[in-house]
PDB file of C-alpha atoms in Angstrom:
ATOM      1  CA  SER A   1     112.580  81.892  86.281  1.00  0.00           C
ATOM      2  CA  LEU A   2     111.979  83.240  89.777  1.00  0.00           C
ATOM      3  CA  THR A   3     112.976  86.705  88.614  1.00  0.00           C
ATOM      4  CA  GLU A   4     110.294  86.679  85.924  1.00  0.00           C
ATOM      5  CA  ILE A   5     107.700  85.377  88.405  1.00  0.00           C
ATOM      6  CA  TYR A   6     108.420  88.241  90.828  1.00  0.00           C
ATOM      7  CA  ARG A   7     108.287  90.718  87.954  1.00  0.00           C
ATOM      8  CA  LYS A   8     104.849  89.399  87.036  1.00  0.00           C
ATOM      9  CA  ILE A   9     103.657  89.726  90.623  1.00  0.00           C
ATOM     10  CA  SER A  10     105.029  93.279  90.838  1.00  0.00           C
ATOM     11  CA  SER A  11     102.729  94.217  87.942  1.00  0.00           C
ATOM     12  CA  ARG A  12      99.615  93.360  89.965  1.00  0.00           C
ATOM     13  CA  TRP A  13      98.345  94.844  93.237  1.00  0.00           C
ATOM     14  CA  SER A  14      95.924  93.204  95.635  1.00  0.00           C
ATOM     15  CA  PRO A  15      95.223  94.065  99.286  1.00  0.00           C
ATOM     16  CA  TYR A  16      95.636  90.355 100.066  1.00  0.00           C
ATOM     17  CA  ILE A  17      98.992  89.690  98.376  1.00  0.00           C
ATOM     18  CA  GLU A  18     102.427  90.746  99.565  1.00  0.00           C
ATOM     19  CA  THR A  19     103.323  93.764  97.427  1.00  0.00           C
ATOM     20  CA  VAL A  20     106.416  93.329  95.267  1.00  0.00           C
ATOM     21  CA  TYR A  21     107.806  96.746  94.366  1.00  0.00           C
ATOM     22  CA  GLY A  22     110.310  95.485  91.834  1.00  0.00           C
ATOM     23  CA  VAL A  23     113.213  93.150  91.089  1.00  0.00           C
ATOM     24  CA  LEU A  24     116.902  94.129  90.940  1.00  0.00           C
ATOM     25  CA  SER A  25     119.196  91.977  88.792  1.00  0.00           C
ATOM     26  CA  GLU A  26     122.976  92.132  88.542  1.00  0.00           C
ATOM     27  CA  ASN A  27     125.678  89.604  87.611  1.00  0.00           C
ATOM     28  CA  GLY A  28     123.208  86.757  87.463  1.00  0.00           C
ATOM     29  CA  HIS A  29     121.740  87.474  90.907  1.00  0.00           C
ATOM     30  CA  SER A  30     118.255  88.850  91.565  1.00  0.00           C
ATOM     31  CA  LEU A  31     116.676  90.529  94.570  1.00  0.00           C
ATOM     32  CA  ALA A  32     112.940  91.106  94.964  1.00  0.00           C
ATOM     33  CA  ILE A  33     111.961  94.227  96.916  1.00  0.00           C
ATOM     34  CA  ASN A  34     108.855  93.403  98.954  1.00  0.00           C
ATOM     35  CA  GLU A  35     106.722  95.289 101.435  1.00  0.00           C
ATOM     36  CA  PHE A  36     107.126  94.725 105.158  1.00  0.00           C
ATOM     37  CA  ILE A  37     103.864  93.410 106.600  1.00  0.00           C
ATOM     38  CA  GLN A  38     103.531  94.456 110.230  1.00  0.00           C
ATOM     39  CA  LYS A  39     101.417  92.492 112.681  1.00  0.00           C
ATOM     40  CA  PRO A  40      98.014  93.992 113.583  1.00  0.00           C
ATOM     41  CA  ALA A  41      98.370  96.837 116.073  1.00  0.00           C
ATOM     42  CA  CYS A  42      94.754  96.426 117.156  1.00  0.00           C
ATOM     43  CA  LEU A  43      95.230  92.997 118.751  1.00  0.00           C
ATOM     44  CA  SER A  44      96.131  92.251 122.359  1.00  0.00           C
ATOM     45  CA  TYR A  45      98.925  89.694 122.545  1.00  0.00           C
ATOM     46  CA  PRO A  46      98.802  87.292 125.511  1.00  0.00           C
ATOM     47  CA  THR A  47     102.527  86.423 125.652  1.00  0.00           C
ATOM     48  CA  LYS A  48     105.831  88.276 125.504  1.00  0.00           C
ATOM     49  CA  GLU A  49     106.856  86.159 122.515  1.00  0.00           C
ATOM     50  CA  LEU A  50     103.874  87.323 120.488  1.00  0.00           C
ATOM     51  CA  SER A  51     104.283  90.921 121.642  1.00  0.00           C
ATOM     52  CA  GLU A  52     107.860  91.006 120.404  1.00  0.00           C
ATOM     53  CA  MET A  53     107.090  89.544 116.984  1.00  0.00           C
ATOM     54  CA  ARG A  54     107.213  92.070 114.151  1.00  0.00           C
ATOM     55  CA  SER A  55     104.932  89.999 111.902  1.00  0.00           C
ATOM     56  CA  LEU A  56     102.165  87.531 112.754  1.00  0.00           C
ATOM     57  CA  THR A  57     101.470  84.421 110.697  1.00  0.00           C
ATOM     58  CA  LEU A  58      98.068  82.785 110.581  1.00  0.00           C
ATOM     59  CA  GLU A  59      99.735  79.710 112.075  1.00  0.00           C
ATOM     60  CA  ASP A  60     100.960  81.644 115.118  1.00  0.00           C
ATOM     61  CA  PHE A  61      97.581  83.299 115.630  1.00  0.00           C
ATOM     62  CA  ILE A  62      95.662  80.010 115.517  1.00  0.00           C
ATOM     63  CA  LEU A  63      98.087  77.924 117.587  1.00  0.00           C
ATOM     64  CA  LYS A  64      99.047  80.567 120.165  1.00  0.00           C
ATOM     65  CA  MET A  65      95.892  82.680 120.435  1.00  0.00           C
ATOM     66  CA  ARG A  66      92.699  81.034 119.189  1.00  0.00           C
ATOM     67  CA  THR A  67      90.885  79.363 116.320  1.00  0.00           C
ATOM     68  CA  LEU A  68      88.418  81.371 114.242  1.00  0.00           C
ATOM     69  CA  SER A  69      84.655  81.365 114.254  1.00  0.00           C
ATOM     70  CA  GLU A  70      83.037  80.069 111.083  1.00  0.00           C
ATOM     71  CA  LYS A  71      82.151  83.579 109.946  1.00  0.00           C
ATOM     72  CA  GLU A  72      85.681  84.863 110.612  1.00  0.00           C
ATOM     73  CA  ALA A  73      87.220  81.925 108.751  1.00  0.00           C
ATOM     74  CA  LEU A  74      84.905  82.425 105.793  1.00  0.00           C
ATOM     75  CA  ILE A  75      85.771  86.124 105.537  1.00  0.00           C
ATOM     76  CA  PHE A  76      89.504  85.393 105.588  1.00  0.00           C
ATOM     77  CA  LEU A  77      88.885  82.617 103.066  1.00  0.00           C
ATOM     78  CA  LEU A  78      87.262  85.057 100.669  1.00  0.00           C
ATOM     79  CA  GLN A  79      90.245  87.372 100.989  1.00  0.00           C
ATOM     80  CA  LEU A  80      92.544  84.481 100.071  1.00  0.00           C
ATOM     81  CA  CYS A  81      90.286  83.656  97.119  1.00  0.00           C
ATOM     82  CA  GLU A  82      90.820  87.215  95.916  1.00  0.00           C
ATOM     83  CA  ALA A  83      94.592  86.732  96.281  1.00  0.00           C
ATOM     84  CA  LEU A  84      94.647  83.436  94.389  1.00  0.00           C
ATOM     85  CA  GLU A  85      92.379  84.773  91.664  1.00  0.00           C
ATOM     86  CA  ASN A  86      94.969  87.483  90.987  1.00  0.00           C
ATOM     87  CA  ILE A  87      97.775  84.915  90.902  1.00  0.00           C
ATOM     88  CA  SER A  88      95.809  82.634  88.589  1.00  0.00           C
ATOM     89  CA  GLU A  89      95.177  85.525  86.184  1.00  0.00           C
ATOM     90  CA  LEU A  90      98.973  85.834  85.869  1.00  0.00           C
ATOM     91  CA  SER A  91      99.106  82.127  84.898  1.00  0.00           C
ATOM     92  CA  LEU A  92     101.031  81.389  88.089  1.00  0.00           C
ATOM     93  CA  VAL A  93     100.722  78.671  90.720  1.00  0.00           C
ATOM     94  CA  HIS A  94     101.741  79.698  94.250  1.00  0.00           C
ATOM     95  CA  GLY A  95     102.495  76.109  95.229  1.00  0.00           C
ATOM     96  CA  ASP A  96     102.787  76.623  99.003  1.00  0.00           C
ATOM     97  CA  VAL A  97      99.533  78.059 100.342  1.00  0.00           C
ATOM     98  CA  SER A  98      99.849  77.303 104.047  1.00  0.00           C
ATOM     99  CA  PRO A  99      99.303  79.047 107.414  1.00  0.00           C
ATOM    100  CA  GLN A 100     103.033  79.882 107.589  1.00  0.00           C
ATOM    101  CA  ASN A 101     102.718  81.841 104.336  1.00  0.00           C
ATOM    102  CA  ILE A 102      99.698  83.909 105.356  1.00  0.00           C
ATOM    103  CA  LEU A 103     100.259  87.019 107.468  1.00  0.00           C
ATOM    104  CA  LEU A 104      97.723  88.981 109.495  1.00  0.00           C
ATOM    105  CA  THR A 105      97.848  92.749 109.297  1.00  0.00           C
ATOM    106  CA  ASP A 106      95.697  95.826 109.921  1.00  0.00           C
ATOM    107  CA  VAL A 107      93.042  96.547 107.305  1.00  0.00           C
ATOM    108  CA  LEU A 108      93.624  99.503 105.022  1.00  0.00           C
ATOM    109  CA  PRO A 109      93.040 102.789 106.928  1.00  0.00           C
ATOM    110  CA  LEU A 110      90.255 104.013 104.659  1.00  0.00           C
ATOM    111  CA  ASN A 111      88.018 101.188 105.845  1.00  0.00           C
ATOM    112  CA  SER A 112      88.065 102.444 109.434  1.00  0.00           C
ATOM    113  CA  GLN A 113      86.301 105.637 108.373  1.00  0.00           C
ATOM    114  CA  LYS A 114      83.250 103.788 107.099  1.00  0.00           C
ATOM    115  CA  GLN A 115      80.166 102.923 109.045  1.00  0.00           C
ATOM    116  CA  GLN A 116      80.393  99.481 110.631  1.00  0.00           C
ATOM    117  CA  PRO A 117      78.718  96.999 108.251  1.00  0.00           C
ATOM    118  CA  THR A 118      76.159  94.523 109.492  1.00  0.00           C
ATOM    119  CA  SER A 119      75.023  91.184 108.163  1.00  0.00           C
ATOM    120  CA  SER A 120      71.568  90.375 106.858  1.00  0.00           C
ATOM    121  CA  THR A 121      70.781  88.947 110.294  1.00  0.00           C
ATOM    122  CA  GLY A 122      71.434  92.348 111.868  1.00  0.00           C
ATOM    123  CA  LYS A 123      74.632  91.277 113.631  1.00  0.00           C
ATOM    124  CA  SER A 124      77.869  93.200 113.224  1.00  0.00           C
ATOM    125  CA  ILE A 125      80.760  91.703 111.345  1.00  0.00           C
ATOM    126  CA  THR A 126      83.164  90.376 113.983  1.00  0.00           C
ATOM    127  CA  GLU A 127      85.663  92.712 115.639  1.00  0.00           C
ATOM    128  CA  LEU A 128      88.590  90.692 114.276  1.00  0.00           C
ATOM    129  CA  CYS A 129      87.491  90.893 110.636  1.00  0.00           C
ATOM    130  CA  ARG A 130      86.607  94.580 110.902  1.00  0.00           C
ATOM    131  CA  ASN A 131      90.180  95.415 111.914  1.00  0.00           C
ATOM    132  CA  VAL A 132      92.373  92.609 110.548  1.00  0.00           C
ATOM    133  CA  ALA A 133      92.980  91.226 107.050  1.00  0.00           C
ATOM    134  CA  VAL A 134      95.205  88.473 105.647  1.00  0.00           C
ATOM    135  CA  LYS A 135      98.005  88.640 103.076  1.00  0.00           C
ATOM    136  CA  LEU A 136      99.498  85.780 101.085  1.00  0.00           C
ATOM    137  CA  ILE A 137     103.318  85.852 100.996  1.00  0.00           C
ATOM    138  CA  ASP A 138     106.392  83.870  99.835  1.00  0.00           C
ATOM    139  CA  PHE A 139     106.434  83.210  96.104  1.00  0.00           C
ATOM    140  CA  ASP A 140     109.849  81.529  96.148  1.00  0.00           C
ATOM    141  CA  ILE A 141     108.460  78.217  94.866  1.00  0.00           C
ATOM    142  CA  ALA A 142     105.748  79.764  92.700  1.00  0.00           C
ATOM    143  CA  ARG A 143     105.849  78.618  89.100  1.00  0.00           C
ATOM    144  CA  GLU A 144     104.190  79.230  85.785  1.00  0.00           C
ATOM    145  CA  GLU A 145     101.425  76.846  84.805  1.00  0.00           C
ATOM    146  CA  LYS A 146     102.707  74.099  82.505  1.00  0.00           C
ATOM    147  CA  GLY A 147     101.082  71.809  80.000  1.00  0.00           C
ATOM    148  CA  SER A 148     100.331  68.201  80.877  1.00  0.00           C
ATOM    149  CA  HIS A 149     103.500  67.062  79.059  1.00  0.00           C
ATOM    150  CA  HIS A 150     105.757  68.975  81.468  1.00  0.00           C
ATOM    151  CA  MET A 151     107.820  66.734  83.758  1.00  0.00           C
ATOM    152  CA  VAL A 152     108.050  67.699  87.443  1.00  0.00           C
ATOM    153  CA  THR A 153     111.436  66.894  88.970  1.00  0.00           C
ATOM    154  CA  THR A 154     111.195  68.589  92.382  1.00  0.00           C
ATOM    155  CA  VAL A 155     108.670  68.223  95.198  1.00  0.00           C
ATOM    156  CA  ALA A 156     107.922  71.535  96.948  1.00  0.00           C
ATOM    157  CA  GLY A 157     105.291  72.701  99.398  1.00  0.00           C
ATOM    158  CA  THR A 158     104.256  72.273 103.031  1.00  0.00           C
ATOM    159  CA  ASN A 159     103.204  68.652 103.457  1.00  0.00           C
ATOM    160  CA  PRO A 160     100.025  68.994 105.592  1.00  0.00           C
ATOM    161  CA  TYR A 161      98.675  71.492 103.039  1.00  0.00           C
ATOM    162  CA  ALA A 162     100.229  70.272  99.756  1.00  0.00           C
ATOM    163  CA  ALA A 163      97.985  68.764  97.085  1.00  0.00           C
ATOM    164  CA  PRO A 164      98.556  65.137  96.006  1.00  0.00           C
ATOM    165  CA  GLU A 165      99.783  66.344  92.599  1.00  0.00           C
ATOM    166  CA  ILE A 166     102.657  68.170  94.306  1.00  0.00           C
ATOM    167  CA  LEU A 167     103.701  65.151  96.365  1.00  0.00           C
ATOM    168  CA  ASP A 168     103.375  62.754  93.409  1.00  0.00           C
ATOM    169  CA  TYR A 169     105.532  64.808  91.009  1.00  0.00           C
ATOM    170  CA  GLN A 170     102.521  65.540  88.813  1.00  0.00           C
ATOM    171  CA  THR A 171     102.091  68.700  86.758  1.00  0.00           C
ATOM    172  CA  PRO A 172     100.882  71.502  89.067  1.00  0.00           C
ATOM    173  CA  THR A 173      97.952  73.682  88.049  1.00  0.00           C
ATOM    174  CA  ASP A 174      96.039  76.301  89.986  1.00  0.00           C
ATOM    175  CA  ARG A 175      93.995  73.434  91.427  1.00  0.00           C
ATOM    176  CA  VAL A 176      96.855  72.652  93.816  1.00  0.00           C
ATOM    177  CA  ASP A 177      96.411  76.092  95.383  1.00  0.00           C
ATOM    178  CA  ILE A 178      92.678  75.472  95.746  1.00  0.00           C
ATOM    179  CA  TYR A 179      93.337  72.165  97.490  1.00  0.00           C
ATOM    180  CA  SER A 180      95.782  73.854  99.884  1.00  0.00           C
ATOM    181  CA  LEU A 181      93.274  76.627 100.501  1.00  0.00           C
ATOM    182  CA  GLY A 182      90.757  74.037 101.689  1.00  0.00           C
ATOM    183  CA  CYS A 183      93.313  72.652 104.143  1.00  0.00           C
ATOM    184  CA  VAL A 184      94.019  76.182 105.414  1.00  0.00           C
ATOM    185  CA  PHE A 185      90.273  76.803 105.858  1.00  0.00           C
ATOM    186  CA  ALA A 186      90.035  73.690 108.031  1.00  0.00           C
ATOM    187  CA  PHE A 187      93.091  74.830 110.021  1.00  0.00           C
ATOM    188  CA  MET A 188      91.480  78.196 110.740  1.00  0.00           C
ATOM    189  CA  LEU A 189      88.475  76.407 112.240  1.00  0.00           C
ATOM    190  CA  THR A 190      90.124  73.493 114.056  1.00  0.00           C
ATOM    191  CA  GLY A 191      93.835  74.245 114.460  1.00  0.00           C
ATOM    192  CA  LYS A 192      94.708  71.234 112.291  1.00  0.00           C
ATOM    193  CA  SER A 193      94.957  70.331 108.627  1.00  0.00           C
ATOM    194  CA  PRO A 194      92.371  67.725 107.521  1.00  0.00           C
ATOM    195  CA  LYS A 195      95.369  65.459 106.874  1.00  0.00           C
ATOM    196  CA  GLN A 196      96.065  65.498 110.613  1.00  0.00           C
ATOM    197  CA  MET A 197      92.565  64.390 111.638  1.00  0.00           C
ATOM    198  CA  SER A 198      90.386  61.352 111.140  1.00  0.00           C
ATOM    199  CA  ARG A 199      87.343  61.807 108.930  1.00  0.00           C
ATOM    200  CA  GLU A 200      85.076  61.497 111.951  1.00  0.00           C
ATOM    201  CA  GLU A 201      86.986  64.103 113.969  1.00  0.00           C
ATOM    202  CA  PHE A 202      87.053  66.459 111.007  1.00  0.00           C
ATOM    203  CA  GLN A 203      83.320  66.265 110.312  1.00  0.00           C
ATOM    204  CA  SER A 204      82.302  66.469 113.970  1.00  0.00           C
ATOM    205  CA  SER A 205      84.255  69.723 114.406  1.00  0.00           C
ATOM    206  CA  LEU A 206      82.348  71.555 111.647  1.00  0.00           C
ATOM    207  CA  SER A 207      78.769  72.703 111.286  1.00  0.00           C
ATOM    208  CA  LYS A 208      76.584  71.247 108.550  1.00  0.00           C
ATOM    209  CA  SER A 209      76.761  74.529 106.613  1.00  0.00           C
ATOM    210  CA  VAL A 210      80.563  74.575 106.598  1.00  0.00           C
ATOM    211  CA  ARG A 211      80.784  70.898 105.609  1.00  0.00           C
ATOM    212  CA  LYS A 212      78.933  71.811 102.413  1.00  0.00           C
ATOM    213  CA  ILE A 213      81.741  74.168 101.427  1.00  0.00           C
ATOM    214  CA  PHE A 214      84.597  71.656 101.285  1.00  0.00           C
ATOM    215  CA  PRO A 215      83.506  69.907  98.052  1.00  0.00           C
ATOM    216  CA  LEU A 216      84.017  73.292  96.355  1.00  0.00           C
ATOM    217  CA  PHE A 217      87.779  72.914  96.647  1.00  0.00           C
ATOM    218  CA  CYS A 218      87.784  70.517  93.689  1.00  0.00           C
ATOM    219  CA  PRO A 219      86.462  72.676  90.762  1.00  0.00           C
ATOM    220  CA  LEU A 220      88.355  75.197  88.678  1.00  0.00           C
ATOM    221  CA  PRO A 221      89.113  78.468  90.493  1.00  0.00           C
ATOM    222  CA  GLN A 222      86.544  80.587  88.692  1.00  0.00           C
ATOM    223  CA  CYS A 223      83.829  78.191  89.837  1.00  0.00           C
ATOM    224  CA  LEU A 224      85.259  78.223  93.340  1.00  0.00           C
ATOM    225  CA  PHE A 225      85.146  82.001  93.681  1.00  0.00           C
ATOM    226  CA  ARG A 226      81.603  82.213  92.340  1.00  0.00           C
ATOM    227  CA  ASN A 227      80.399  79.438  94.628  1.00  0.00           C
ATOM    228  CA  PHE A 228      82.018  80.956  97.705  1.00  0.00           C
ATOM    229  CA  PHE A 229      80.305  84.270  97.104  1.00  0.00           C
ATOM    230  CA  THR A 230      77.032  82.338  96.935  1.00  0.00           C
ATOM    231  CA  TYR A 231      77.821  80.502 100.150  1.00  0.00           C
ATOM    232  CA  CYS A 232      78.266  83.824 101.942  1.00  0.00           C
ATOM    233  CA  GLN A 233      74.480  83.781 102.185  1.00  0.00           C
ATOM    234  CA  VAL A 234      74.749  80.876 104.624  1.00  0.00           C
ATOM    235  CA  PHE A 235      76.595  83.160 107.036  1.00  0.00           C
ATOM    236  CA  GLY A 236      74.621  86.355 106.401  1.00  0.00           C
ATOM    237  CA  VAL A 237      77.462  88.381 104.895  1.00  0.00           C
ATOM    238  CA  GLU A 238      76.443  88.150 101.238  1.00  0.00           C
ATOM    239  CA  ASN A 239      76.131  91.921 100.629  1.00  0.00           C
ATOM    240  CA  HIS A 240      78.928  93.115 102.847  1.00  0.00           C
ATOM    241  CA  TRP A 241      82.146  91.198 102.235  1.00  0.00           C
ATOM    242  CA  LYS A 242      83.510  93.674  99.657  1.00  0.00           C
ATOM    243  CA  TYR A 243      82.484  96.546 101.924  1.00  0.00           C
ATOM    244  CA  VAL A 244      84.543  95.070 104.709  1.00  0.00           C
ATOM    245  CA  PHE A 245      87.563  94.093 102.610  1.00  0.00           C
ATOM    246  CA  PHE A 246      88.146  96.935 100.185  1.00  0.00           C
ATOM    247  CA  PRO A 247      88.965 100.608 100.801  1.00  0.00           C
TER     248      PRO A 247
END
């Protein structure tokens, strides 16, 4: 049940997952008590609409402000890997990893007291990633992993980012979140899901190094996380991503 899923999530803390403080249940109704994730105070917002928003989704940032550099996108991607690894360890599938369900917020305050990290090439980690982190939210369609015999009766998810298994009523596993994560990675770089571009447009918009990453969205999650940490070397942040992300 959704109540049990939120209780599971409340037992685990990650800087990249919306914190669930607890679940209240009465007369068959349940209410999850979640943290409020405020938009980054360090950013300058170019429009009144953005200035008045209390929270900032990744979708709004990309479509109304700018796309990310490859290094910025990779750093946010690693943060989302950390989030999904925690969810997978709870035997849960998020089921709707999309730009609308990722919020930007200020990094934890303790990080700001540390010396600014630099990459192996001697260049500073970007201003955005030094001050801003991502958080995965909205577990309303999350579900427990099921065996292959389980019948799926409801399609759920955000179409441009949903895995084929979701749209074809197949049994969801944590691989569907990995597939969606790949679509989100492409969106951070191009402003579109790969489903919204031709193959030629998609490949021409990415560097050769980044194109090598996308086949990694097919393996099991533990392979994915390990391979992404290896691929940090391509961008010169191999020894610094934890330093940047964790207090």
